[in-house]
Short mmCIF file of C-alpha atoms in Angstrom, two decimals:
data_model
loop_
_atom_site.label_atom_id
_atom_site.label_comp_id
_atom_site.label_asym_id
_atom_site.label_seq_id
_atom_site.Cartn_x
_atom_site.Cartn_y
_atom_site.Cartn_z
CA UNK A 1 0.04 -0.40 0.03
CA UNK A 2 1.20 3.30 -0.97
CA UNK A 3 0.15 6.31 1.87
CA UNK A 4 0.87 9.84 1.10
CA UNK A 5 0.45 11.80 4.39
CA UNK A 6 0.18 15.74 4.29
CA UNK A 7 0.20 18.13 7.90
CA UNK A 8 -0.55 21.63 7.41
CA UNK A 9 2.87 22.56 8.82
CA UNK A 10 6.47 21.32 9.41
CA UNK A 11 6.89 23.06 12.97
CA UNK A 12 7.91 21.65 16.13
CA UNK A 13 4.52 19.99 17.76
CA UNK A 14 2.07 16.88 19.03
CA UNK A 15 0.60 16.68 15.20
CA UNK A 16 4.13 17.11 13.52
CA UNK A 17 5.66 14.19 16.62
CA UNK A 18 2.61 11.92 15.99
CA UNK A 19 3.35 11.77 11.79
CA UNK A 20 6.82 11.42 11.87
CA UNK A 21 6.19 8.41 14.88
CA UNK A 22 3.02 6.75 12.57
CA UNK A 23 5.64 7.42 9.62
CA UNK A 24 8.37 5.11 10.79
CA UNK A 25 6.21 2.72 12.09
CA UNK A 26 4.01 2.22 9.13
CA UNK A 27 7.25 2.15 7.01
CA UNK A 28 8.79 -1.04 9.49
CA UNK A 29 5.31 -2.86 8.72
CA UNK A 30 5.27 -2.68 5.26
CA UNK A 31 3.65 0.64 4.24
CA UNK A 32 5.13 3.00 1.67
CA UNK A 33 4.94 6.26 2.94
CA UNK A 34 5.39 9.81 1.76
CA UNK A 35 4.76 12.82 3.09
CA UNK A 36 3.49 16.23 1.82
CA UNK A 37 3.94 19.49 4.60
CA UNK A 38 2.49 22.94 3.90
CA UNK A 39 4.64 26.04 4.83
CA UNK A 40 7.26 27.97 2.83
CA UNK A 41 9.95 27.05 5.57
CA UNK A 42 12.97 26.00 4.48
CA UNK A 43 14.01 23.18 6.14
CA UNK A 44 11.39 22.93 9.17
CA UNK A 45 11.84 20.25 11.88
CA UNK A 46 9.37 17.50 10.27
CA UNK A 47 11.22 17.38 7.18
CA UNK A 48 14.50 17.51 8.65
CA UNK A 49 13.42 14.74 10.60
CA UNK A 50 11.37 12.32 8.22
CA UNK A 51 14.34 13.04 5.54
CA UNK A 52 16.81 11.52 7.94
CA UNK A 53 14.82 8.69 8.42
CA UNK A 54 14.87 8.40 4.44
CA UNK A 55 11.68 9.47 3.97
CA UNK A 56 10.38 11.39 0.66
CA UNK A 57 8.76 14.77 1.64
CA UNK A 58 6.97 16.94 -0.75
CA UNK A 59 6.20 20.77 0.06
CA UNK A 60 3.05 22.52 -0.74
CA UNK A 61 4.05 26.17 0.41
CA UNK A 62 0.13 27.37 -0.09
CA UNK A 63 -0.58 25.06 2.62
CA UNK A 64 -1.03 27.02 5.74
CA UNK A 65 -3.07 27.60 8.90
CA UNK A 66 -5.23 30.38 7.28
CA UNK A 67 -8.18 30.06 5.79
CA UNK A 68 -7.75 31.91 2.94
CA UNK A 69 -9.53 31.00 -0.05
CA UNK A 70 -7.02 31.95 -2.64
CA UNK A 71 -4.17 29.52 -1.12
CA UNK A 72 -6.58 26.78 -0.34
CA UNK A 73 -7.56 26.24 -3.81
CA UNK A 74 -3.51 26.86 -4.46
CA UNK A 75 -3.01 24.11 -2.33
CA UNK A 76 -5.19 21.95 -2.99
CA UNK A 77 -4.31 21.95 -7.30
CA UNK A 78 -0.81 21.82 -6.20
CA UNK A 79 -1.68 18.57 -4.09
CA UNK A 80 -3.93 17.17 -7.09
CA UNK A 81 -0.82 17.26 -9.20
CA UNK A 82 1.19 15.69 -6.77
CA UNK A 83 -1.05 12.69 -6.43
CA UNK A 84 -1.57 12.02 -9.78
CA UNK A 85 2.38 11.66 -10.14
CA UNK A 86 3.00 9.47 -7.16
CA UNK A 87 -0.19 7.49 -7.38
CA UNK A 88 -1.05 6.86 -3.80
CA UNK A 89 -3.91 4.62 -2.64
CA UNK A 90 -5.04 7.14 0.07
CA UNK A 91 -4.14 10.28 1.32
CA UNK A 92 -3.98 10.77 5.30
CA UNK A 93 -4.59 14.22 6.53
CA UNK A 94 -3.76 15.87 9.73
CA UNK A 95 -4.55 18.73 11.18
CA UNK A 96 -7.55 21.18 10.25
CA UNK A 97 -6.56 22.86 6.90
CA UNK A 98 -4.29 19.80 5.61
CA UNK A 99 -8.09 18.16 5.66
CA UNK A 100 -9.32 20.65 4.02
CA UNK A 101 -7.02 20.41 0.93
CA UNK A 102 -6.23 16.87 1.38
CA UNK A 103 -10.07 16.22 0.99
CA UNK A 104 -10.48 18.82 -2.42
CA UNK A 105 -7.48 17.00 -3.76
CA UNK A 106 -8.70 13.76 -2.92
CA UNK A 107 -12.14 14.44 -4.64
CA UNK A 108 -10.27 16.17 -7.64
CA UNK A 109 -8.00 12.44 -8.46
CA UNK A 110 -11.12 10.36 -6.55
CA UNK A 111 -8.45 9.24 -4.31
CA UNK A 112 -10.07 8.51 -0.29
CA UNK A 113 -9.26 10.33 2.07
CA UNK A 114 -8.35 9.62 5.66
CA UNK A 115 -8.61 12.65 7.86
CA UNK A 116 -7.36 12.40 11.33
CA UNK A 117 -8.51 14.92 13.78
CA UNK A 118 -5.88 15.79 16.64
CA UNK A 119 -8.44 18.56 18.14
CA UNK A 120 -11.41 19.82 16.50
CA UNK A 121 -11.28 23.51 16.80
CA UNK A 122 -14.94 23.80 16.88
CA UNK A 123 -15.14 22.40 20.75
CA UNK A 124 -15.65 24.91 23.78
CA UNK A 125 -12.31 26.81 24.70
CA UNK A 126 -11.75 28.09 21.01
CA UNK A 127 -13.15 31.56 20.23
CA UNK A 128 -16.55 31.61 19.65
CA UNK A 129 -16.31 32.85 15.68
CA UNK A 130 -13.04 30.36 14.73
CA UNK A 131 -15.37 27.66 16.23
CA UNK A 132 -18.14 28.87 13.75
CA UNK A 133 -16.05 28.64 11.00
CA UNK A 134 -14.32 25.56 11.75
CA UNK A 135 -17.92 23.58 12.49
CA UNK A 136 -18.97 25.07 9.12
CA UNK A 137 -15.70 23.36 7.28
CA UNK A 138 -16.04 20.24 8.74
CA UNK A 139 -19.67 19.78 8.30
CA UNK A 140 -19.10 20.81 4.35
CA UNK A 141 -16.26 18.44 3.93
CA UNK A 142 -17.35 15.63 6.37
CA UNK A 143 -18.56 13.86 2.87
CA UNK A 144 -15.36 13.86 1.58
CA UNK A 145 -14.07 11.64 4.50
CA UNK A 146 -13.70 7.94 3.75
CA UNK A 147 -12.84 7.27 6.88
CA UNK A 148 -12.03 10.14 9.97
CA UNK A 149 -9.41 8.83 13.04
CA UNK A 150 -10.24 10.59 16.52
CA UNK A 151 -7.44 10.49 19.01
CA UNK A 152 -9.73 10.75 21.59
CA UNK A 153 -13.32 9.18 22.23
CA UNK A 154 -13.89 12.82 23.57
CA UNK A 155 -13.13 14.29 20.04
CA UNK A 156 -14.99 11.11 18.32
CA UNK A 157 -18.18 12.32 20.37
CA UNK A 158 -17.91 15.65 18.92
CA UNK A 159 -17.32 13.96 15.44
CA UNK A 160 -20.73 11.99 15.59
CA UNK A 161 -22.42 16.30 15.18
CA UNK A 162 -21.01 15.66 11.82
CA UNK A 163 -22.78 14.21 8.41
CA UNK A 164 -20.79 11.19 8.39
CA UNK A 165 -21.75 7.81 9.47
CA UNK A 166 -20.46 6.66 12.71
CA UNK A 167 -18.89 3.44 11.41
CA UNK A 168 -16.66 5.59 9.43
CA UNK A 169 -15.04 7.48 12.90
CA UNK A 170 -12.44 5.34 14.75
CA UNK A 171 -10.84 6.19 17.78
CA UNK A 172 -7.19 5.72 17.59
CA UNK A 173 -5.22 6.79 20.66
CA UNK A 174 -1.72 8.46 19.96
CA UNK A 175 1.55 5.69 20.31
CA UNK A 176 5.07 7.20 20.28
CA UNK A 177 8.37 4.84 19.79
CA UNK A 178 10.41 3.64 23.03
CA UNK A 179 13.57 4.84 23.24
CA UNK A 180 16.45 3.33 25.67
CA UNK A 181 17.72 6.16 27.57
CA UNK A 182 20.36 5.98 30.48
CA UNK A 183 18.51 6.98 33.47
CA UNK A 184 19.08 10.16 35.79
CA UNK A 185 19.80 8.72 39.57
CA UNK A 186 18.64 12.61 40.81
CA UNK A 187 15.24 12.41 39.01
CA UNK A 188 14.17 9.49 41.66
CA UNK A 189 16.18 10.14 44.92
CA UNK A 190 14.84 11.95 48.17
CA UNK A 191 16.30 15.33 46.88
CA UNK A 192 14.88 18.75 48.54
CA UNK A 193 13.61 19.75 45.27
CA UNK A 194 13.06 17.11 42.28
CA UNK A 195 12.97 19.02 39.02
CA UNK A 196 10.00 19.58 36.67
CA UNK A 197 9.59 19.96 33.19
CA UNK A 198 6.82 20.89 31.06
CA UNK A 199 7.28 20.43 27.11
CA UNK A 200 4.59 22.47 25.08
CA UNK A 201 5.17 24.71 21.72
CA UNK A 202 4.54 28.53 24.01
CA UNK A 203 1.62 29.41 22.66
CA UNK A 204 -2.51 29.10 23.14
CA UNK A 205 -4.18 26.73 24.49
CA UNK A 206 -0.76 25.82 26.64
CA UNK A 207 -0.95 27.46 29.75
CA UNK A 208 2.70 27.81 31.19
CA UNK A 209 1.52 30.84 33.12
CA UNK A 210 -0.72 28.40 35.45
CA UNK A 211 2.73 26.61 36.82
CA UNK A 212 4.89 30.09 36.66
CA UNK A 213 2.19 31.48 39.62
CA UNK A 214 2.13 27.87 41.16
CA UNK A 215 5.54 27.82 41.75
CA UNK A 216 5.45 31.05 43.02
CA UNK A 217 3.10 29.92 45.61
CA UNK A 218 5.12 26.95 45.77
CA UNK A 219 8.00 29.01 47.05
CA UNK A 220 6.54 30.36 49.65
CA UNK A 221 4.87 27.33 50.82
CA UNK A 222 8.52 25.29 51.29
CA UNK A 223 10.58 28.06 52.06
CA UNK A 224 12.78 27.11 48.88
CA UNK A 225 12.56 27.25 44.44
CA UNK A 226 11.68 24.33 43.46
CA UNK A 227 13.65 23.58 39.94
CA UNK A 228 11.44 23.56 36.43
CA UNK A 229 12.69 23.89 33.18
CA UNK A 230 10.31 24.64 30.17
CA UNK A 231 11.25 23.01 26.77
CA UNK A 232 9.41 24.57 23.64
CA UNK A 233 9.53 27.81 21.45
CA UNK A 234 6.40 29.72 20.29
CA UNK A 235 5.25 33.08 20.19
CA UNK A 236 4.33 33.54 23.82
CA UNK A 237 8.08 32.29 24.97
CA UNK A 238 9.16 35.73 25.55
CA UNK A 239 6.11 36.78 27.31
CA UNK A 240 6.34 33.78 30.26
CA UNK A 241 10.29 34.34 30.51
CA UNK A 242 9.23 37.57 31.21
CA UNK A 243 6.40 36.68 34.11
CA UNK A 244 9.26 34.28 35.06
CA UNK A 245 11.47 37.60 36.12
CA UNK A 246 8.54 39.49 37.61
CA UNK A 247 7.30 36.65 39.93
CA UNK A 248 11.44 36.49 40.92
CA UNK A 249 12.07 32.97 40.02
CA UNK A 250 15.81 32.01 39.92
CA UNK A 251 15.37 28.55 39.23
CA UNK A 252 12.94 28.45 35.56
CA UNK A 253 14.87 27.69 32.68
CA UNK A 254 13.26 28.26 29.24
CA UNK A 255 15.05 25.90 26.60
CA UNK A 256 13.44 26.71 23.58
CA UNK A 257 13.15 24.02 21.25
CA UNK A 258 14.91 20.58 21.68
CA UNK A 259 15.44 17.50 19.55
CA UNK A 260 16.29 15.07 22.90
CA UNK A 261 12.92 15.54 24.71
CA UNK A 262 13.34 11.56 25.75
CA UNK A 263 16.68 12.35 26.99
CA UNK A 264 15.84 15.79 28.60
CA UNK A 265 13.08 14.08 30.46
CA UNK A 266 15.58 11.67 32.11
CA UNK A 267 16.94 14.38 34.24
CA UNK A 268 13.43 14.93 35.91
CA UNK A 269 11.05 13.70 38.47
CA UNK A 270 7.72 15.37 37.82
CA UNK A 271 6.13 16.47 34.76
CA UNK A 272 3.08 18.72 34.52
CA UNK A 273 1.31 20.21 31.31
CA UNK A 274 -1.06 23.05 31.81
CA UNK A 275 -3.75 23.73 28.46
CA UNK A 276 -6.95 24.91 28.29
CA UNK A 277 -8.07 22.02 25.75
CA UNK A 278 -6.63 19.11 24.24
CA UNK A 279 -7.00 16.27 22.14
CA UNK A 280 -5.01 13.34 23.42
CA UNK A 281 -1.37 15.32 24.19
CA UNK A 282 2.00 13.36 22.40
CA UNK A 283 3.91 15.28 25.66
CA UNK A 284 1.90 13.28 28.49
CA UNK A 285 2.57 9.99 26.60
CA UNK A 286 6.14 10.88 26.45
CA UNK A 287 6.49 11.59 30.26
CA UNK A 288 4.10 8.28 30.77
CA UNK A 289 7.07 6.28 28.66
CA UNK A 290 9.76 7.56 30.69
CA UNK A 291 7.98 6.68 34.46
CA UNK A 292 7.88 9.98 35.37
CA UNK A 293 4.96 11.54 38.10
CA UNK A 294 2.60 13.72 35.52
CA UNK A 295 0.63 16.44 37.25
CA UNK A 296 -1.52 17.79 34.27
CA UNK A 297 -5.02 19.74 33.49
CA UNK A 298 -8.17 18.02 34.10
CA UNK A 299 -9.61 17.72 30.50
CA UNK A 300 -11.92 15.18 28.90
CA UNK A 301 -9.05 13.84 26.63
CA UNK A 302 -6.72 13.61 29.54
CA UNK A 303 -8.97 11.94 32.06
CA UNK A 304 -9.33 9.37 28.99
CA UNK A 305 -5.08 9.18 29.29
CA UNK A 306 -4.65 8.96 32.60
CA UNK A 307 -8.32 7.75 33.97
CA UNK A 308 -7.17 7.30 37.31
CA UNK A 309 -5.58 9.18 40.73
CA UNK A 310 -2.72 6.28 40.48
CA UNK A 311 -1.69 7.54 37.13
CA UNK A 312 -1.23 11.26 37.50
CA UNK A 313 -2.73 14.09 39.13
CA UNK A 314 -5.60 16.10 37.32
CA UNK A 315 -6.19 19.84 38.13
CA UNK A 316 -8.62 22.66 37.64
CA UNK A 317 -6.72 25.90 36.00
CA UNK A 318 -6.01 27.54 39.17
CA UNK A 319 -2.14 27.93 40.54
CA UNK A 320 -3.36 27.22 44.09
CA UNK A 321 -4.89 23.38 42.93
CA UNK A 322 -1.64 23.22 40.75
CA UNK A 323 0.90 23.84 44.11
CA UNK A 324 -0.87 22.14 46.43
CA UNK A 325 -0.53 18.72 43.98
CA UNK A 326 3.21 19.28 43.09
CA UNK A 327 3.40 19.86 46.81
CA UNK A 328 2.34 16.35 47.27
CA UNK A 329 4.49 14.52 44.93
CA UNK A 330 7.87 16.92 45.96
CA UNK A 331 7.46 15.88 48.88
CA UNK A 332 6.65 12.46 48.86
CA UNK A 333 9.36 10.40 46.70
CA UNK A 334 7.73 7.00 47.19
CA UNK A 335 4.39 8.88 45.50
CA UNK A 336 6.20 9.78 42.72
CA UNK A 337 7.94 6.42 42.04
CA UNK A 338 4.37 4.41 42.40
CA UNK A 339 2.75 6.79 40.23
CA UNK A 340 5.90 6.73 37.77
CA UNK A 341 5.72 3.71 37.49
CA UNK A 342 1.93 3.16 36.89
CA UNK A 343 2.51 5.38 33.96
CA UNK A 344 4.89 3.78 32.52
CA UNK A 345 3.10 0.49 32.93
CA UNK A 346 -0.04 2.04 31.07
CA UNK A 347 2.34 3.62 28.65
CA UNK A 348 3.21 0.04 27.68
CA UNK A 349 -0.14 -1.55 27.57
CA UNK A 350 -1.81 1.55 25.58
CA UNK A 351 0.19 4.02 23.89
CA UNK A 352 3.11 2.18 22.19
CA UNK A 353 4.13 3.44 18.26
CA UNK A 354 3.29 -0.54 17.15
CA UNK A 355 -0.17 -0.32 18.70
CA UNK A 356 -1.29 2.64 17.06
CA UNK A 357 0.21 2.00 13.31
CA UNK A 358 -1.56 -1.66 13.38
CA UNK A 359 -4.82 0.23 14.10
CA UNK A 360 -4.32 2.75 11.53
CA UNK A 361 -3.53 0.22 8.90
CA UNK A 362 -6.22 -1.48 9.93
CA UNK A 363 -8.57 2.11 8.70
CA UNK A 364 -6.33 1.95 5.63
CA UNK A 365 -7.91 -1.54 5.21
CA UNK A 366 -11.47 -0.57 5.52
CA UNK A 367 -10.92 2.24 3.13
CA UNK A 368 -9.73 0.85 0.37
CA UNK A 369 -11.87 -2.61 0.89
CA UNK A 370 -14.81 -2.63 -1.48
CA UNK A 371 -17.50 -2.53 1.41
CA UNK A 372 -15.88 0.96 2.32
#
């Protein structure tokens, strides 16, 4: 089988990490994969990583996040030409605008389209204008979708309002490749201040500000500052750096984007992810793989990922609640170890790359069967 994956941008992010992992694992399982990436950036991180894995990459400069009708038509036409040249059996789109362009190109070339929803833009938490436009787009294009993949059951329930038969909607949880990283004994011992890590793009819907305020409150409660590292770049990075400075936080680091997330997490004991809304966050699965104690936002997709208190602490968007949850873990090495082991076990059972790719292949087979 030959599949052309399509993604809106090649920046560092959860959807991009998903595509890279999926492509590598599908290749191992015998699927011929190529990737079309939107945007005009000369060497986006995703393209570099794919090429390093010997995967073919194509560029669609007109494809971007903005809903500009002229650019959408240009991108769809360019992708149409790519499909006619490469003759894939399927198009597999990731993220909203790639979903728009791929479904138009699929209709023009009579190529089936799989659309993975990493998080609907019409759900609560987005501005109402964006929600309205996103819902209209998804409604109009649903009939052009051969199969839809949702990364959580919460997203699947949202999909059921669209004019798409429920049998064409599947839930496939994100997965990440397992990696062998030398452990760091400092991350799990009873030191005074176990280090905290957050991996997130510094932009909405992520909320590093909540953690920064919680760290300031913890400093007052504990009498010392807990070290924390924020991994990830983005348009709000400077604003969060400024907030840390205003709060007088001395043990906070902002690294920007990094390539060695697994190795970096091995140097930390506690993982946090604060966000206003999520699908099924890749960064949390990476933390589960690392066997870290986790504190994260209490959101539908995250509840699905980490359903029990044994797996993680899920907290509301209140710095005091975050500070309380973090203090509990900081003061109990035994609790950190138990939660980290439970999170790692859940990763092994449900969120490996192999499991994800096998499920995606079954969707591909259904999409190309005569009884689709």
